[in-house]
PDB file of C-alpha atoms in Angstrom:
ATOM      1  CA  UNK B   1      97.372  90.607 115.834  1.00  0.00           C
ATOM      2  CA  UNK B   2      98.269  93.946 117.364  1.00  0.00           C
ATOM      3  CA  UNK B   3      98.077  97.067 115.206  1.00  0.00           C
ATOM      4  CA  UNK B   4      99.549 100.408 116.254  1.00  0.00           C
ATOM      5  CA  UNK B   5      97.520 103.378 117.434  1.00  0.00           C
ATOM      6  CA  UNK B   6      99.257 105.643 114.944  1.00  0.00           C
ATOM      7  CA  UNK B   7      97.708 108.282 112.741  1.00  0.00           C
ATOM      8  CA  UNK B   8      97.816 105.850 109.825  1.00  0.00           C
ATOM      9  CA  UNK B   9      94.409 104.215 109.190  1.00  0.00           C
ATOM     10  CA  UNK B  10      93.985 100.560 110.138  1.00  0.00           C
ATOM     11  CA  UNK B  11      93.362  99.524 106.542  1.00  0.00           C
ATOM     12  CA  UNK B  12      96.710 101.033 105.498  1.00  0.00           C
ATOM     13  CA  UNK B  13      98.531  99.222 108.325  1.00  0.00           C
ATOM     14  CA  UNK B  14      96.978  95.929 107.247  1.00  0.00           C
ATOM     15  CA  UNK B  15      97.887  96.606 103.617  1.00  0.00           C
ATOM     16  CA  UNK B  16     101.510  97.191 104.676  1.00  0.00           C
ATOM     17  CA  UNK B  17     101.625  93.946 106.658  1.00  0.00           C
ATOM     18  CA  UNK B  18     100.169  91.907 103.794  1.00  0.00           C
ATOM     19  CA  UNK B  19     102.531  93.649 101.365  1.00  0.00           C
ATOM     20  CA  UNK B  20     105.477  92.703 103.597  1.00  0.00           C
ATOM     21  CA  UNK B  21     104.348  89.079 103.521  1.00  0.00           C
ATOM     22  CA  UNK B  22     104.141  89.220  99.729  1.00  0.00           C
ATOM     23  CA  UNK B  23     107.643  90.720  99.473  1.00  0.00           C
ATOM     24  CA  UNK B  24     109.035  87.941 101.689  1.00  0.00           C
ATOM     25  CA  UNK B  25     107.409  85.092  99.809  1.00  0.00           C
ATOM     26  CA  UNK B  26     104.771  84.161 102.398  1.00  0.00           C
ATOM     27  CA  UNK B  27     102.168  84.702  99.672  1.00  0.00           C
ATOM     28  CA  UNK B  28     103.928  83.845  96.384  1.00  0.00           C
ATOM     29  CA  UNK B  29     102.976  85.310  93.018  1.00  0.00           C
ATOM     30  CA  UNK B  30     100.075  83.398  91.519  1.00  0.00           C
ATOM     31  CA  UNK B  31      98.600  82.356  94.876  1.00  0.00           C
ATOM     32  CA  UNK B  32      95.750  83.902  96.834  1.00  0.00           C
ATOM     33  CA  UNK B  33      96.104  85.885 100.033  1.00  0.00           C
ATOM     34  CA  UNK B  34      93.795  84.833 102.906  1.00  0.00           C
ATOM     35  CA  UNK B  35      90.071  85.417 102.439  1.00  0.00           C
ATOM     36  CA  UNK B  36      88.336  88.508 103.794  1.00  0.00           C
ATOM     37  CA  UNK B  37      86.829  86.609 106.784  1.00  0.00           C
ATOM     38  CA  UNK B  38      90.258  85.155 107.609  1.00  0.00           C
ATOM     39  CA  UNK B  39      91.859  88.621 107.545  1.00  0.00           C
ATOM     40  CA  UNK B  40      89.016  90.062 109.642  1.00  0.00           C
ATOM     41  CA  UNK B  41      89.636  87.423 112.298  1.00  0.00           C
ATOM     42  CA  UNK B  42      93.407  87.701 112.115  1.00  0.00           C
ATOM     43  CA  UNK B  43      93.514  91.472 112.603  1.00  0.00           C
ATOM     44  CA  UNK B  44      90.326  91.893 114.642  1.00  0.00           C
ATOM     45  CA  UNK B  45      88.860  94.489 112.290  1.00  0.00           C
ATOM     46  CA  UNK B  46      85.684  95.000 110.272  1.00  0.00           C
ATOM     47  CA  UNK B  47      84.883  93.782 106.761  1.00  0.00           C
ATOM     48  CA  UNK B  48      85.050  97.376 105.479  1.00  0.00           C
ATOM     49  CA  UNK B  49      88.589  97.800 106.859  1.00  0.00           C
ATOM     50  CA  UNK B  50      89.773  94.573 105.202  1.00  0.00           C
ATOM     51  CA  UNK B  51      88.194  95.503 101.886  1.00  0.00           C
ATOM     52  CA  UNK B  52      89.865  98.908 101.952  1.00  0.00           C
ATOM     53  CA  UNK B  53      93.224  97.196 102.644  1.00  0.00           C
ATOM     54  CA  UNK B  54      92.725  94.920  99.631  1.00  0.00           C
ATOM     55  CA  UNK B  55      91.781  97.911  97.474  1.00  0.00           C
ATOM     56  CA  UNK B  56      95.029  99.617  98.558  1.00  0.00           C
ATOM     57  CA  UNK B  57      97.075  96.535  97.621  1.00  0.00           C
ATOM     58  CA  UNK B  58      95.311  96.322  94.258  1.00  0.00           C
ATOM     59  CA  UNK B  59      95.822 100.041  93.611  1.00  0.00           C
ATOM     60  CA  UNK B  60      99.562  99.588  94.153  1.00  0.00           C
ATOM     61  CA  UNK B  61      99.699  96.611  91.814  1.00  0.00           C
ATOM     62  CA  UNK B  62     100.348  93.786  94.289  1.00  0.00           C
ATOM     63  CA  UNK B  63      97.076  91.884  93.928  1.00  0.00           C
ATOM     64  CA  UNK B  64      94.078  91.545  91.675  1.00  0.00           C
ATOM     65  CA  UNK B  65      90.585  90.590  92.700  1.00  0.00           C
ATOM     66  CA  UNK B  66      88.114  88.436  90.789  1.00  0.00           C
ATOM     67  CA  UNK B  67      84.557  87.525  91.605  1.00  0.00           C
ATOM     68  CA  UNK B  68      84.557  84.082  93.197  1.00  0.00           C
ATOM     69  CA  UNK B  69      88.284  83.616  92.578  1.00  0.00           C
ATOM     70  CA  UNK B  70      89.751  85.269  95.669  1.00  0.00           C
ATOM     71  CA  UNK B  71      92.516  87.880  95.722  1.00  0.00           C
ATOM     72  CA  UNK B  72      95.584  86.795  93.756  1.00  0.00           C
ATOM     73  CA  UNK B  73      99.166  88.055  94.173  1.00  0.00           C
ATOM     74  CA  UNK B  74     100.473  89.441  90.866  1.00  0.00           C
ATOM     75  CA  UNK B  75     103.651  91.304  91.931  1.00  0.00           C
ATOM     76  CA  UNK B  76     106.233  90.733  94.680  1.00  0.00           C
ATOM     77  CA  UNK B  77     108.656  93.639  94.236  1.00  0.00           C
ATOM     78  CA  UNK B  78     108.412  97.020  95.961  1.00  0.00           C
ATOM     79  CA  UNK B  79     110.525  98.989  93.494  1.00  0.00           C
ATOM     80  CA  UNK B  80     108.656 101.302  91.172  1.00  0.00           C
ATOM     81  CA  UNK B  81     108.507 100.480  87.492  1.00  0.00           C
ATOM     82  CA  UNK B  82     111.011 103.267  86.870  1.00  0.00           C
ATOM     83  CA  UNK B  83     113.567 101.772  89.245  1.00  0.00           C
ATOM     84  CA  UNK B  84     115.601  98.664  88.382  1.00  0.00           C
ATOM     85  CA  UNK B  85     117.237  98.252  91.812  1.00  0.00           C
ATOM     86  CA  UNK B  86     115.621  95.628  94.050  1.00  0.00           C
ATOM     87  CA  UNK B  87     115.970  94.853  97.735  1.00  0.00           C
ATOM     88  CA  UNK B  88     118.122  91.866  98.609  1.00  0.00           C
ATOM     89  CA  UNK B  89     115.169  89.979 100.075  1.00  0.00           C
ATOM     90  CA  UNK B  90     113.172  90.607  96.890  1.00  0.00           C
ATOM     91  CA  UNK B  91     115.950  88.984  94.854  1.00  0.00           C
ATOM     92  CA  UNK B  92     115.823  85.934  97.132  1.00  0.00           C
ATOM     93  CA  UNK B  93     112.034  85.659  96.856  1.00  0.00           C
ATOM     94  CA  UNK B  94     112.239  85.930  93.055  1.00  0.00           C
ATOM     95  CA  UNK B  95     114.662  82.999  93.131  1.00  0.00           C
ATOM     96  CA  UNK B  96     112.011  80.936  94.916  1.00  0.00           C
ATOM     97  CA  UNK B  97     113.245  81.262  98.510  1.00  0.00           C
ATOM     98  CA  UNK B  98     111.068  81.933 101.552  1.00  0.00           C
ATOM     99  CA  UNK B  99     111.947  84.663 104.060  1.00  0.00           C
ATOM    100  CA  UNK B 100     110.565  84.723 107.595  1.00  0.00           C
ATOM    101  CA  UNK B 101     111.290  87.232 110.387  1.00  0.00           C
ATOM    102  CA  UNK B 102     111.399  86.668 114.143  1.00  0.00           C
ATOM    103  CA  UNK B 103     111.486  89.443 116.737  1.00  0.00           C
ATOM    104  CA  UNK B 104     114.068  88.663 119.436  1.00  0.00           C
ATOM    105  CA  UNK B 105     114.348  91.915 121.446  1.00  0.00           C
ATOM    106  CA  UNK B 106     112.468  95.226 121.547  1.00  0.00           C
ATOM    107  CA  UNK B 107     113.316  97.451 124.499  1.00  0.00           C
ATOM    108  CA  UNK B 108     114.541 100.835 125.601  1.00  0.00           C
ATOM    109  CA  UNK B 109     118.078 100.057 126.747  1.00  0.00           C
ATOM    110  CA  UNK B 110     121.099 101.701 128.345  1.00  0.00           C
ATOM    111  CA  UNK B 111     124.104 101.877 126.046  1.00  0.00           C
ATOM    112  CA  UNK B 112     127.561 100.790 127.121  1.00  0.00           C
ATOM    113  CA  UNK B 113     130.007 103.693 127.276  1.00  0.00           C
ATOM    114  CA  UNK B 114     132.370 102.229 124.658  1.00  0.00           C
ATOM    115  CA  UNK B 115     129.674 101.092 122.217  1.00  0.00           C
ATOM    116  CA  UNK B 116     128.855 102.539 118.801  1.00  0.00           C
ATOM    117  CA  UNK B 117     125.278 103.143 119.989  1.00  0.00           C
ATOM    118  CA  UNK B 118     126.561 105.276 122.916  1.00  0.00           C
ATOM    119  CA  UNK B 119     128.709 107.347 120.584  1.00  0.00           C
ATOM    120  CA  UNK B 120     125.795 107.900 118.203  1.00  0.00           C
ATOM    121  CA  UNK B 121     122.783 108.210 120.534  1.00  0.00           C
ATOM    122  CA  UNK B 122     124.054 108.764 124.066  1.00  0.00           C
ATOM    123  CA  UNK B 123     123.099 106.853 127.185  1.00  0.00           C
ATOM    124  CA  UNK B 124     119.779 105.394 126.025  1.00  0.00           C
ATOM    125  CA  UNK B 125     118.112 104.359 122.796  1.00  0.00           C
ATOM    126  CA  UNK B 126     115.591 101.884 121.437  1.00  0.00           C
ATOM    127  CA  UNK B 127     117.204  98.468 120.923  1.00  0.00           C
ATOM    128  CA  UNK B 128     115.652  95.908 118.530  1.00  0.00           C
ATOM    129  CA  UNK B 129     116.991  92.530 117.429  1.00  0.00           C
ATOM    130  CA  UNK B 130     115.493  90.411 114.672  1.00  0.00           C
ATOM    131  CA  UNK B 131     116.386  87.119 113.032  1.00  0.00           C
ATOM    132  CA  UNK B 132     115.664  86.400 109.374  1.00  0.00           C
ATOM    133  CA  UNK B 133     115.184  82.810 108.241  1.00  0.00           C
ATOM    134  CA  UNK B 134     115.956  81.634 104.713  1.00  0.00           C
ATOM    135  CA  UNK B 135     113.852  78.553 103.922  1.00  0.00           C
ATOM    136  CA  UNK B 136     113.405  78.028 107.690  1.00  0.00           C
ATOM    137  CA  UNK B 137     117.156  78.209 108.440  1.00  0.00           C
ATOM    138  CA  UNK B 138     118.604  81.195 110.373  1.00  0.00           C
ATOM    139  CA  UNK B 139     120.362  83.428 107.886  1.00  0.00           C
ATOM    140  CA  UNK B 140     120.577  87.102 108.971  1.00  0.00           C
ATOM    141  CA  UNK B 141     120.763  88.653 112.437  1.00  0.00           C
ATOM    142  CA  UNK B 142     119.895  92.349 112.677  1.00  0.00           C
ATOM    143  CA  UNK B 143     120.443  94.652 115.634  1.00  0.00           C
ATOM    144  CA  UNK B 144     118.793  98.069 115.320  1.00  0.00           C
ATOM    145  CA  UNK B 145     119.484 101.092 117.522  1.00  0.00           C
ATOM    146  CA  UNK B 146     117.069 104.012 117.218  1.00  0.00           C
ATOM    147  CA  UNK B 147     117.490 107.517 118.569  1.00  0.00           C
ATOM    148  CA  UNK B 148     115.581 108.917 121.535  1.00  0.00           C
ATOM    149  CA  UNK B 149     113.222 110.517 119.024  1.00  0.00           C
ATOM    150  CA  UNK B 150     111.977 106.997 118.248  1.00  0.00           C
ATOM    151  CA  UNK B 151     112.253 105.639 121.791  1.00  0.00           C
ATOM    152  CA  UNK B 152     108.625 106.385 122.624  1.00  0.00           C
ATOM    153  CA  UNK B 153     107.183 104.757 119.536  1.00  0.00           C
ATOM    154  CA  UNK B 154     104.594 102.037 119.895  1.00  0.00           C
ATOM    155  CA  UNK B 155     105.978  98.871 118.301  1.00  0.00           C
ATOM    156  CA  UNK B 156     103.540  96.151 117.272  1.00  0.00           C
ATOM    157  CA  UNK B 157     104.796  92.737 116.149  1.00  0.00           C
ATOM    158  CA  UNK B 158     107.934  93.497 114.119  1.00  0.00           C
ATOM    159  CA  UNK B 159     107.973  89.948 112.814  1.00  0.00           C
ATOM    160  CA  UNK B 160     104.984  91.004 110.710  1.00  0.00           C
ATOM    161  CA  UNK B 161     105.892  94.435 109.407  1.00  0.00           C
ATOM    162  CA  UNK B 162     108.797  96.486 108.127  1.00  0.00           C
ATOM    163  CA  UNK B 163     110.520  98.629 110.758  1.00  0.00           C
ATOM    164  CA  UNK B 164     110.746 101.482 108.260  1.00  0.00           C
ATOM    165  CA  UNK B 165     107.026 101.264 107.476  1.00  0.00           C
ATOM    166  CA  UNK B 166     106.286 101.550 111.205  1.00  0.00           C
ATOM    167  CA  UNK B 167     108.524 104.585 111.532  1.00  0.00           C
ATOM    168  CA  UNK B 168     106.769 106.231 108.609  1.00  0.00           C
ATOM    169  CA  UNK B 169     103.363 105.461 110.120  1.00  0.00           C
ATOM    170  CA  UNK B 170     104.430 107.347 113.232  1.00  0.00           C
ATOM    171  CA  UNK B 171     105.644 110.426 111.348  1.00  0.00           C
ATOM    172  CA  UNK B 172     109.352 109.541 111.228  1.00  0.00           C
ATOM    173  CA  UNK B 173     110.358 109.849 107.571  1.00  0.00           C
ATOM    174  CA  UNK B 174     113.757 108.603 106.445  1.00  0.00           C
ATOM    175  CA  UNK B 175     115.462 110.351 103.557  1.00  0.00           C
ATOM    176  CA  UNK B 176     118.998 108.958 103.336  1.00  0.00           C
ATOM    177  CA  UNK B 177     120.796 105.660 103.973  1.00  0.00           C
ATOM    178  CA  UNK B 178     124.485 104.836 104.177  1.00  0.00           C
ATOM    179  CA  UNK B 179     125.592 101.176 104.102  1.00  0.00           C
ATOM    180  CA  UNK B 180     129.080  99.932 104.963  1.00  0.00           C
ATOM    181  CA  UNK B 181     130.147  96.312 104.387  1.00  0.00           C
ATOM    182  CA  UNK B 182     132.924  94.260 105.957  1.00  0.00           C
ATOM    183  CA  UNK B 183     133.741  90.639 106.811  1.00  0.00           C
ATOM    184  CA  UNK B 184     134.156  89.505 110.414  1.00  0.00           C
ATOM    185  CA  UNK B 185     134.834  86.240 112.241  1.00  0.00           C
ATOM    186  CA  UNK B 186     134.135  87.769 115.669  1.00  0.00           C
ATOM    187  CA  UNK B 187     130.455  88.758 115.830  1.00  0.00           C
ATOM    188  CA  UNK B 188     128.787  89.234 119.236  1.00  0.00           C
ATOM    189  CA  UNK B 189     127.935  86.016 121.074  1.00  0.00           C
ATOM    190  CA  UNK B 190     124.126  86.473 120.694  1.00  0.00           C
ATOM    191  CA  UNK B 191     124.603  86.537 116.916  1.00  0.00           C
ATOM    192  CA  UNK B 192     126.454  83.202 116.975  1.00  0.00           C
ATOM    193  CA  UNK B 193     123.729  81.642 119.106  1.00  0.00           C
ATOM    194  CA  UNK B 194     120.876  82.983 116.965  1.00  0.00           C
ATOM    195  CA  UNK B 195     122.491  81.845 113.703  1.00  0.00           C
ATOM    196  CA  UNK B 196     123.510  78.499 115.199  1.00  0.00           C
ATOM    197  CA  UNK B 197     127.146  78.757 114.121  1.00  0.00           C
ATOM    198  CA  UNK B 198     130.526  78.320 115.798  1.00  0.00           C
ATOM    199  CA  UNK B 199     132.922  81.066 116.834  1.00  0.00           C
ATOM    200  CA  UNK B 200     135.366  81.907 114.056  1.00  0.00           C
ATOM    201  CA  UNK B 201     132.830  81.462 111.250  1.00  0.00           C
ATOM    202  CA  UNK B 202     133.223  84.350 108.763  1.00  0.00           C
ATOM    203  CA  UNK B 203     130.119  86.508 108.362  1.00  0.00           C
ATOM    204  CA  UNK B 204     129.303  89.427 106.100  1.00  0.00           C
ATOM    205  CA  UNK B 205     128.550  92.486 108.238  1.00  0.00           C
ATOM    206  CA  UNK B 206     126.432  95.385 107.010  1.00  0.00           C
ATOM    207  CA  UNK B 207     126.391  98.600 109.063  1.00  0.00           C
ATOM    208  CA  UNK B 208     123.554 100.962 108.144  1.00  0.00           C
ATOM    209  CA  UNK B 209     123.067 104.617 109.054  1.00  0.00           C
ATOM    210  CA  UNK B 210     119.557 105.954 108.374  1.00  0.00           C
ATOM    211  CA  UNK B 211     118.838 109.687 108.484  1.00  0.00           C
ATOM    212  CA  UNK B 212     115.620 111.678 108.388  1.00  0.00           C
ATOM    213  CA  UNK B 213     114.981 114.352 105.784  1.00  0.00           C
ATOM    214  CA  UNK B 214     116.724 117.009 107.902  1.00  0.00           C
ATOM    215  CA  UNK B 215     119.900 114.908 108.184  1.00  0.00           C
ATOM    216  CA  UNK B 216     119.359 113.720 111.788  1.00  0.00           C
ATOM    217  CA  UNK B 217     120.535 110.159 112.440  1.00  0.00           C
ATOM    218  CA  UNK B 218     117.489 108.050 113.392  1.00  0.00           C
ATOM    219  CA  UNK B 219     118.760 104.489 113.159  1.00  0.00           C
ATOM    220  CA  UNK B 220     122.033 102.596 113.253  1.00  0.00           C
ATOM    221  CA  UNK B 221     121.891  98.874 112.551  1.00  0.00           C
ATOM    222  CA  UNK B 222     124.275  95.948 112.265  1.00  0.00           C
ATOM    223  CA  UNK B 223     123.304  93.012 110.094  1.00  0.00           C
ATOM    224  CA  UNK B 224     125.269  89.742 110.072  1.00  0.00           C
ATOM    225  CA  UNK B 225     124.738  87.520 107.019  1.00  0.00           C
ATOM    226  CA  UNK B 226     125.658  83.830 107.059  1.00  0.00           C
ATOM    227  CA  UNK B 227     126.697  83.791 103.415  1.00  0.00           C
ATOM    228  CA  UNK B 228     127.567  80.091 103.461  1.00  0.00           C
ATOM    229  CA  UNK B 229     123.797  79.594 103.186  1.00  0.00           C
ATOM    230  CA  UNK B 230     123.423  82.124 100.372  1.00  0.00           C
ATOM    231  CA  UNK B 231     125.632  84.840  98.912  1.00  0.00           C
ATOM    232  CA  UNK B 232     124.640  88.467  99.278  1.00  0.00           C
ATOM    233  CA  UNK B 233     123.219  89.398  95.865  1.00  0.00           C
ATOM    234  CA  UNK B 234     122.635  92.710  94.119  1.00  0.00           C
ATOM    235  CA  UNK B 235     121.229  92.601  90.576  1.00  0.00           C
ATOM    236  CA  UNK B 236     121.841  95.539  88.221  1.00  0.00           C
ATOM    237  CA  UNK B 237     119.943  95.816  84.934  1.00  0.00           C
ATOM    238  CA  UNK B 238     121.119  98.259  82.264  1.00  0.00           C
TER     239      UNK B 238
END
C-alpha cells in the first residue's frame, strides 16, 4: 500500500489509516486489528514502524494490547470525550453497519466556465470523486474540488484514508466548515451511475465549504446521499 512522502512519519500515517478503518467498521469494537507481521507486509514497513503506529493508536484510546492476545479495538469514535457530536459515519458504525470507500477519480482538471468549481477556484483545481458503500451497497457519492494550493499534493489511496487527514499531513490545516443541505432529483449522470439508481430519484445533497485557519477556501464538495437506503442521522445528547 502506498504511503505519502509527507513530513508526517510513516508510523503516524499507518495509525491514521488503521484509525479510519476502525471508524468505518472494518475492524469492529471487540475484534483484533491485523497482526504486526500482517501490517508490516501490507504497508511495506519495518516492525519498529508498525509497533510505533500501534502505540499511537493505543495512546489515543482506539486499541489496547495484551501479551499473546493481539491488539483489540476498544473505541470507534473520533470525537473527544468532551464532545458529544459524532460524525454521520460513526453513527452508522455504532448501529452495526459497515462503511467502505472506493476512489473513482483523482486528477487535476479544467473547470467548466459555468461550474461552481470555476467560480470558486478558477480554471483548474484538484478533482476527486469517491463512492461510499453501506453494507456493500452504494450509498453516498462525493465529489471534492480542492484549490490550486492543494493541486500539487501527493495523494495515496484515498479509499484507505481520510482526505482531511492527508491534507493535514501535508501542512494544509482546516479551521472552518460550512455545510448546506438540499434535496434534488437531478444529480449529475455519473452520480446516478455510481449509485445505481434511475433518473428522478430524490437524493439528499450536502454542499461543503472547507476553509483553512486564515479563511481561505481550500475545498468545496458535493455529497449525494441515497437516503432510501438509510436516513441521514445526527444524534444530539444533552
